[in-house]
Amino acid sequence: MTPTDSNSERTGDAEAAAPCGVDPDSESASDSGPALEPGGIADARATLYELLAAAFDGEVDVLATAIEDGALVDVAATLPIGSEPDALGRTAVDADALSIAYDNLFVVPGPRYVPPIASAHRDRPSESFESDSPFHDEGAAGELLGDPAAAMASLYDRAGFRPERGDFPDHVAAQLEFLAATTRAAALRRDRGDEDAAERFERLQDETLTQLGWLDSFHEAVADADGDGVFAATAALARTAAAWHARDLDGDGTDAETG
């Protein structure tokens, strides 16, 4: 769903954490490829977020096609991700096997299950959190619909946005979908000459990226559980893309050129 213009200002209620624990200035980052204009960067970034959102929402056919086409490995080659992108460089992908891997990792509780929601990866529980679940101990970290979900729901409300992906406001697919939508919205307003509206959408991006500090533990957990490596590489790509996005916003308030 496309976000709407809003005059609301940054609330400051986002969890004070680094967006992602990767270094965008790492020497392993590639400096190859042509420089892009800011609008081109925004479009490419939004397209990547949309693809990642689809992948983490269970659309394995979309992920398989992107791998076979070389789209993801090309993007990964420009980012400091390490050796994991090798799993994205395949010329043939078994979509059925990928679907089973997705279910084992993100749907069916079991030895390989990794919750794809931010609340489950908190180091401390939300103060007001209550649960009658037999899988949650009161006062312990890891929860459902905790503070991260409330923070994301607030961001969606401010933007007039309703996620179509993910089962919860802090599901990784919903968060990436929101980043894609606000990235496109900011670029569109800037193209129209509405700098104030563009900056409002960039503030929403900034606050969302602050909420994505949990992608560090998410990626590490997926890497430990994913025997095939495709979803570990996809999580690494999401984590690193978010870190670079945060760097660009912190630089000068607009998407920086790359080259």
mmCIF file of N, CA and C in Angstrom, residues 47-124:
data_model
loop_
_atom_site.group_PDB
_atom_site.id
_atom_site.type_symbol
_atom_site.label_atom_id
_atom_site.label_comp_id
_atom_site.label_asym_id
_atom_site.label_seq_id
_atom_site.Cartn_x
_atom_site.Cartn_y
_atom_site.Cartn_z
ATOM 1 N N THR A 47 13.257 -1.325 -5.136
ATOM 2 C CA THR A 47 13.053 -2.600 -5.826
ATOM 3 C C THR A 47 13.678 -3.747 -5.044
ATOM 4 N N LEU A 48 14.876 -3.518 -4.492
ATOM 5 C CA LEU A 48 15.530 -4.545 -3.683
ATOM 6 C C LEU A 48 14.711 -4.849 -2.437
ATOM 7 N N TYR A 49 14.231 -3.819 -1.746
ATOM 8 C CA TYR A 49 13.418 -4.039 -0.555
ATOM 9 C C TYR A 49 12.154 -4.826 -0.896
ATOM 10 N N GLU A 50 11.532 -4.504 -2.033
ATOM 11 C CA GLU A 50 10.321 -5.223 -2.441
ATOM 12 C C GLU A 50 10.619 -6.701 -2.675
ATOM 13 N N LEU A 51 11.744 -6.974 -3.298
ATOM 14 C CA LEU A 51 12.131 -8.364 -3.557
ATOM 15 C C LEU A 51 12.410 -9.101 -2.248
ATOM 16 N N LEU A 52 13.142 -8.449 -1.350
ATOM 17 C CA LEU A 52 13.452 -9.066 -0.061
ATOM 18 C C LEU A 52 12.186 -9.276 0.764
ATOM 19 N N ALA A 53 11.266 -8.322 0.706
ATOM 20 C CA ALA A 53 10.000 -8.462 1.425
ATOM 21 C C ALA A 53 9.222 -9.663 0.909
ATOM 22 N N ALA A 54 9.195 -9.831 -0.411
ATOM 23 C CA ALA A 54 8.511 -10.986 -0.998
ATOM 24 C C ALA A 54 9.164 -12.288 -0.548
ATOM 25 N N ALA A 55 10.493 -12.308 -0.530
ATOM 26 C CA ALA A 55 11.217 -13.519 -0.129
ATOM 27 C C ALA A 55 10.894 -13.908 1.304
ATOM 28 N N PHE A 56 10.878 -12.931 2.210
ATOM 29 C CA PHE A 56 10.623 -13.234 3.615
ATOM 30 C C PHE A 56 9.132 -13.361 3.925
ATOM 31 N N ASP A 57 8.297 -13.146 2.907
ATOM 32 C CA ASP A 57 6.862 -13.383 3.055
ATOM 33 C C ASP A 57 6.471 -14.719 2.433
ATOM 34 N N GLY A 58 7.461 -15.492 2.026
ATOM 35 C CA GLY A 58 7.196 -16.834 1.536
ATOM 36 C C GLY A 58 7.016 -16.980 0.044
ATOM 37 N N GLU A 59 7.240 -15.907 -0.724
ATOM 38 C CA GLU A 59 7.119 -16.006 -2.177
ATOM 39 C C GLU A 59 8.430 -16.557 -2.747
ATOM 40 N N VAL A 60 8.621 -17.847 -2.580
ATOM 41 C CA VAL A 60 9.893 -18.458 -2.964
ATOM 42 C C VAL A 60 10.106 -18.452 -4.474
ATOM 43 N N ASP A 61 9.027 -18.423 -5.250
ATOM 44 C CA ASP A 61 9.185 -18.353 -6.705
ATOM 45 C C ASP A 61 9.847 -17.041 -7.112
ATOM 46 N N VAL A 62 9.477 -15.959 -6.435
ATOM 47 C CA VAL A 62 10.091 -14.658 -6.708
ATOM 48 C C VAL A 62 11.574 -14.705 -6.364
ATOM 49 N N LEU A 63 11.889 -15.284 -5.215
ATOM 50 C CA LEU A 63 13.286 -15.395 -4.795
ATOM 51 C C LEU A 63 14.072 -16.281 -5.755
ATOM 52 N N ALA A 64 13.497 -17.412 -6.147
ATOM 53 C CA ALA A 64 14.185 -18.332 -7.051
ATOM 54 C C ALA A 64 14.480 -17.666 -8.388
ATOM 55 N N THR A 65 13.513 -16.915 -8.911
ATOM 56 C CA THR A 65 13.712 -16.226 -10.188
ATOM 57 C C THR A 65 14.815 -15.185 -10.082
ATOM 58 N N ALA A 66 14.835 -14.439 -8.985
ATOM 59 C CA ALA A 66 15.860 -13.410 -8.795
ATOM 60 C C ALA A 66 17.249 -14.028 -8.697
ATOM 61 N N ILE A 67 17.335 -15.208 -8.091
ATOM 62 C CA ILE A 67 18.628 -15.893 -8.001
ATOM 63 C C ILE A 67 19.060 -16.384 -9.374
ATOM 64 N N GLU A 68 18.157 -17.032 -10.084
ATOM 65 C CA GLU A 68 18.490 -17.595 -11.396
ATOM 66 C C GLU A 68 18.819 -16.510 -12.412
ATOM 67 N N ASP A 69 18.175 -15.358 -12.278
ATOM 68 C CA ASP A 69 18.454 -14.238 -13.184
ATOM 69 C C ASP A 69 19.759 -13.526 -12.847
ATOM 70 N N GLY A 70 20.311 -13.794 -11.685
ATOM 71 C CA GLY A 70 21.542 -13.137 -11.265
ATOM 72 C C GLY A 70 21.330 -11.786 -10.622
ATOM 73 N N ALA A 71 20.059 -11.410 -10.401
ATOM 74 C CA ALA A 71 19.767 -10.080 -9.863
ATOM 75 C C ALA A 71 20.317 -9.900 -8.452
ATOM 76 N N LEU A 72 20.134 -10.890 -7.597
ATOM 77 C CA LEU A 72 20.562 -10.743 -6.211
ATOM 78 C C LEU A 72 22.068 -10.826 -6.051
ATOM 79 N N VAL A 73 22.700 -11.728 -6.774
ATOM 80 C CA VAL A 73 24.150 -11.849 -6.627
ATOM 81 C C VAL A 73 24.850 -10.606 -7.155
ATOM 82 N N ASP A 74 24.275 -9.956 -8.163
ATOM 83 C CA ASP A 74 24.860 -8.715 -8.674
ATOM 84 C C ASP A 74 24.798 -7.612 -7.622
ATOM 85 N N VAL A 75 23.660 -7.522 -6.926
ATOM 86 C CA VAL A 75 23.533 -6.524 -5.860
ATOM 87 C C VAL A 75 24.470 -6.870 -4.710
ATOM 88 N N ALA A 76 24.497 -8.142 -4.331
ATOM 89 C CA ALA A 76 25.331 -8.572 -3.209
ATOM 90 C C ALA A 76 26.803 -8.290 -3.461
ATOM 91 N N ALA A 77 27.214 -8.346 -4.719
ATOM 92 C CA ALA A 77 28.620 -8.118 -5.048
ATOM 93 C C ALA A 77 29.055 -6.687 -4.774
ATOM 94 N N THR A 78 28.106 -5.762 -4.660
ATOM 95 C CA THR A 78 28.440 -4.362 -4.404
ATOM 96 C C THR A 78 28.451 -4.035 -2.915
ATOM 97 N N LEU A 79 28.118 -5.022 -2.066
ATOM 98 C CA LEU A 79 28.000 -4.785 -0.634
ATOM 99 C C LEU A 79 28.964 -5.678 0.145
ATOM 100 N N PRO A 80 29.388 -5.229 1.337
ATOM 101 C CA PRO A 80 30.338 -6.010 2.149
ATOM 102 C C PRO A 80 29.655 -7.135 2.917
ATOM 103 N N ILE A 81 29.304 -8.197 2.215
ATOM 104 C CA ILE A 81 28.543 -9.274 2.830
ATOM 105 C C ILE A 81 29.401 -10.491 3.139
ATOM 106 N N GLY A 82 30.544 -10.642 2.514
ATOM 107 C CA GLY A 82 31.389 -11.802 2.757
ATOM 108 C C GLY A 82 31.102 -12.912 1.763
ATOM 109 N N SER A 83 31.261 -14.149 2.204
ATOM 110 C CA SER A 83 31.141 -15.291 1.297
ATOM 111 C C SER A 83 29.715 -15.767 1.102
ATOM 112 N N GLU A 84 28.780 -15.327 1.943
ATOM 113 C CA GLU A 84 27.413 -15.826 1.867
ATOM 114 C C GLU A 84 26.731 -15.606 0.515
ATOM 115 N N PRO A 85 27.026 -14.528 -0.223
ATOM 116 C CA PRO A 85 26.355 -14.338 -1.508
ATOM 117 C C PRO A 85 26.574 -15.471 -2.499
ATOM 118 N N ASP A 86 27.544 -16.363 -2.240
ATOM 119 C CA ASP A 86 27.753 -17.496 -3.140
ATOM 120 C C ASP A 86 26.470 -18.296 -3.324
ATOM 121 N N ALA A 87 25.656 -18.365 -2.288
ATOM 122 C CA ALA A 87 24.396 -19.108 -2.370
ATOM 123 C C ALA A 87 23.398 -18.437 -3.300
ATOM 124 N N LEU A 88 23.625 -17.155 -3.595
ATOM 125 C CA LEU A 88 22.723 -16.418 -4.480
ATOM 126 C C LEU A 88 23.194 -16.445 -5.921
ATOM 127 N N GLY A 89 24.298 -17.124 -6.193
ATOM 128 C CA GLY A 89 24.865 -17.134 -7.535
ATOM 129 C C GLY A 89 24.542 -18.376 -8.336
ATOM 130 N N ARG A 90 23.540 -19.116 -7.941
ATOM 131 C CA ARG A 90 23.195 -20.349 -8.635
ATOM 132 C C ARG A 90 22.446 -20.065 -9.940
ATOM 133 N N THR A 91 22.616 -20.947 -10.888
ATOM 134 C CA THR A 91 21.902 -20.803 -12.165
ATOM 135 C C THR A 91 20.602 -21.589 -12.177
ATOM 136 N N ALA A 92 20.434 -22.484 -11.220
ATOM 137 C CA ALA A 92 19.197 -23.257 -11.108
ATOM 138 C C ALA A 92 18.841 -23.401 -9.634
ATOM 139 N N VAL A 93 17.562 -23.186 -9.319
ATOM 140 C CA VAL A 93 17.096 -23.247 -7.938
ATOM 141 C C VAL A 93 15.878 -24.164 -7.874
ATOM 142 N N ASP A 94 15.865 -25.050 -6.903
ATOM 143 C CA ASP A 94 14.723 -25.936 -6.674
ATOM 144 C C ASP A 94 13.718 -25.188 -5.806
ATOM 145 N N ALA A 95 12.663 -24.663 -6.429
ATOM 146 C CA ALA A 95 11.687 -23.856 -5.696
ATOM 147 C C ALA A 95 10.975 -24.670 -4.624
ATOM 148 N N ASP A 96 10.732 -25.950 -4.882
ATOM 149 C CA ASP A 96 10.067 -26.785 -3.878
ATOM 150 C C ASP A 96 10.944 -26.943 -2.636
ATOM 151 N N ALA A 97 12.224 -27.183 -2.853
ATOM 152 C CA ALA A 97 13.149 -27.307 -1.723
ATOM 153 C C ALA A 97 13.261 -25.984 -0.978
ATOM 154 N N LEU A 98 13.223 -24.889 -1.719
ATOM 155 C CA LEU A 98 13.297 -23.566 -1.104
ATOM 156 C C LEU A 98 12.058 -23.305 -0.255
ATOM 157 N N SER A 99 10.904 -23.765 -0.728
ATOM 158 C CA SER A 99 9.666 -23.602 0.029
ATOM 159 C C SER A 99 9.711 -24.386 1.336
ATOM 160 N N ILE A 100 10.246 -25.594 1.282
ATOM 161 C CA ILE A 100 10.382 -26.402 2.497
ATOM 162 C C ILE A 100 11.339 -25.731 3.478
ATOM 163 N N ALA A 101 12.437 -25.212 2.952
ATOM 164 C CA ALA A 101 13.403 -24.519 3.809
ATOM 165 C C ALA A 101 12.769 -23.299 4.460
ATOM 166 N N TYR A 102 11.968 -22.560 3.699
ATOM 167 C CA TYR A 102 11.286 -21.381 4.246
ATOM 168 C C TYR A 102 10.376 -21.787 5.407
ATOM 169 N N ASP A 103 9.565 -22.815 5.186
ATOM 170 C CA ASP A 103 8.641 -23.251 6.232
ATOM 171 C C ASP A 103 9.393 -23.697 7.482
ATOM 172 N N ASN A 104 10.470 -24.446 7.306
ATOM 173 C CA ASN A 104 11.236 -24.929 8.458
ATOM 174 C C ASN A 104 11.891 -23.793 9.233
ATOM 175 N N LEU A 105 12.299 -22.757 8.515
ATOM 176 C CA LEU A 105 12.985 -21.645 9.164
ATOM 177 C C LEU A 105 12.025 -20.641 9.787
ATOM 178 N N PHE A 106 10.932 -20.323 9.084
ATOM 179 C CA PHE A 106 10.144 -19.151 9.468
ATOM 180 C C PHE A 106 8.674 -19.415 9.786
ATOM 181 N N VAL A 107 8.211 -20.650 9.618
ATOM 182 C CA VAL A 107 6.784 -20.923 9.809
ATOM 183 C C VAL A 107 6.534 -21.963 10.894
ATOM 184 N N VAL A 108 7.196 -23.098 10.796
ATOM 185 C CA VAL A 108 6.917 -24.230 11.681
ATOM 186 C C VAL A 108 7.891 -24.246 12.858
ATOM 187 N N PRO A 109 7.399 -24.066 14.095
ATOM 188 C CA PRO A 109 8.294 -24.134 15.260
ATOM 189 C C PRO A 109 8.998 -25.485 15.323
ATOM 190 N N GLY A 110 10.283 -25.449 15.512
ATOM 191 C CA GLY A 110 11.080 -26.665 15.549
ATOM 192 C C GLY A 110 12.530 -26.315 15.778
ATOM 193 N N PRO A 111 13.436 -27.267 15.626
ATOM 194 C CA PRO A 111 14.852 -27.025 15.921
ATOM 195 C C PRO A 111 15.508 -25.996 15.015
ATOM 196 N N ARG A 112 14.951 -25.755 13.832
ATOM 197 C CA ARG A 112 15.548 -24.795 12.900
ATOM 198 C C ARG A 112 14.749 -23.497 12.825
ATOM 199 N N TYR A 113 13.711 -23.372 13.635
ATOM 200 C CA TYR A 113 12.822 -22.211 13.529
ATOM 201 C C TYR A 113 13.501 -20.931 13.995
ATOM 202 N N VAL A 114 13.372 -19.878 13.179
ATOM 203 C CA VAL A 114 13.877 -18.544 13.514
ATOM 204 C C VAL A 114 12.717 -17.566 13.358
ATOM 205 N N PRO A 115 12.200 -16.990 14.435
ATOM 206 C CA PRO A 115 11.064 -16.075 14.315
ATOM 207 C C PRO A 115 11.415 -14.877 13.432
ATOM 208 N N PRO A 116 10.601 -14.597 12.406
ATOM 209 C CA PRO A 116 10.891 -13.470 11.514
ATOM 210 C C PRO A 116 10.294 -12.157 12.000
ATOM 211 N N ILE A 117 10.154 -12.004 13.313
ATOM 212 C CA ILE A 117 9.574 -10.797 13.895
ATOM 213 C C ILE A 117 10.543 -10.199 14.907
ATOM 214 N N ALA A 118 10.571 -8.871 14.947
ATOM 215 C CA ALA A 118 11.536 -8.171 15.793
ATOM 216 C C ALA A 118 11.316 -8.436 17.278
ATOM 217 N N SER A 119 10.053 -8.511 17.710
ATOM 218 C CA SER A 119 9.767 -8.678 19.137
ATOM 219 C C SER A 119 10.429 -9.922 19.710
ATOM 220 N N ALA A 120 10.534 -10.965 18.907
ATOM 221 C CA ALA A 120 11.103 -12.227 19.384
ATOM 222 C C ALA A 120 12.608 -12.160 19.568
ATOM 223 N N HIS A 121 13.241 -11.107 19.060
ATOM 224 C CA HIS A 121 14.698 -10.995 19.134
ATOM 225 C C HIS A 121 15.159 -9.913 20.108
ATOM 226 N N ARG A 122 14.233 -9.399 20.906
ATOM 227 C CA ARG A 122 14.612 -8.380 21.884
ATOM 228 C C ARG A 122 15.486 -8.978 22.975
ATOM 229 N N ASP A 123 16.442 -8.163 23.451
ATOM 230 C CA ASP A 123 17.300 -8.590 24.555
ATOM 231 C C ASP A 123 16.590 -8.474 25.900
ATOM 232 N N ARG A 124 15.536 -7.678 25.929
ATOM 233 C CA ARG A 124 14.781 -7.514 27.168
ATOM 234 C C ARG A 124 13.305 -7.414 26.806
#
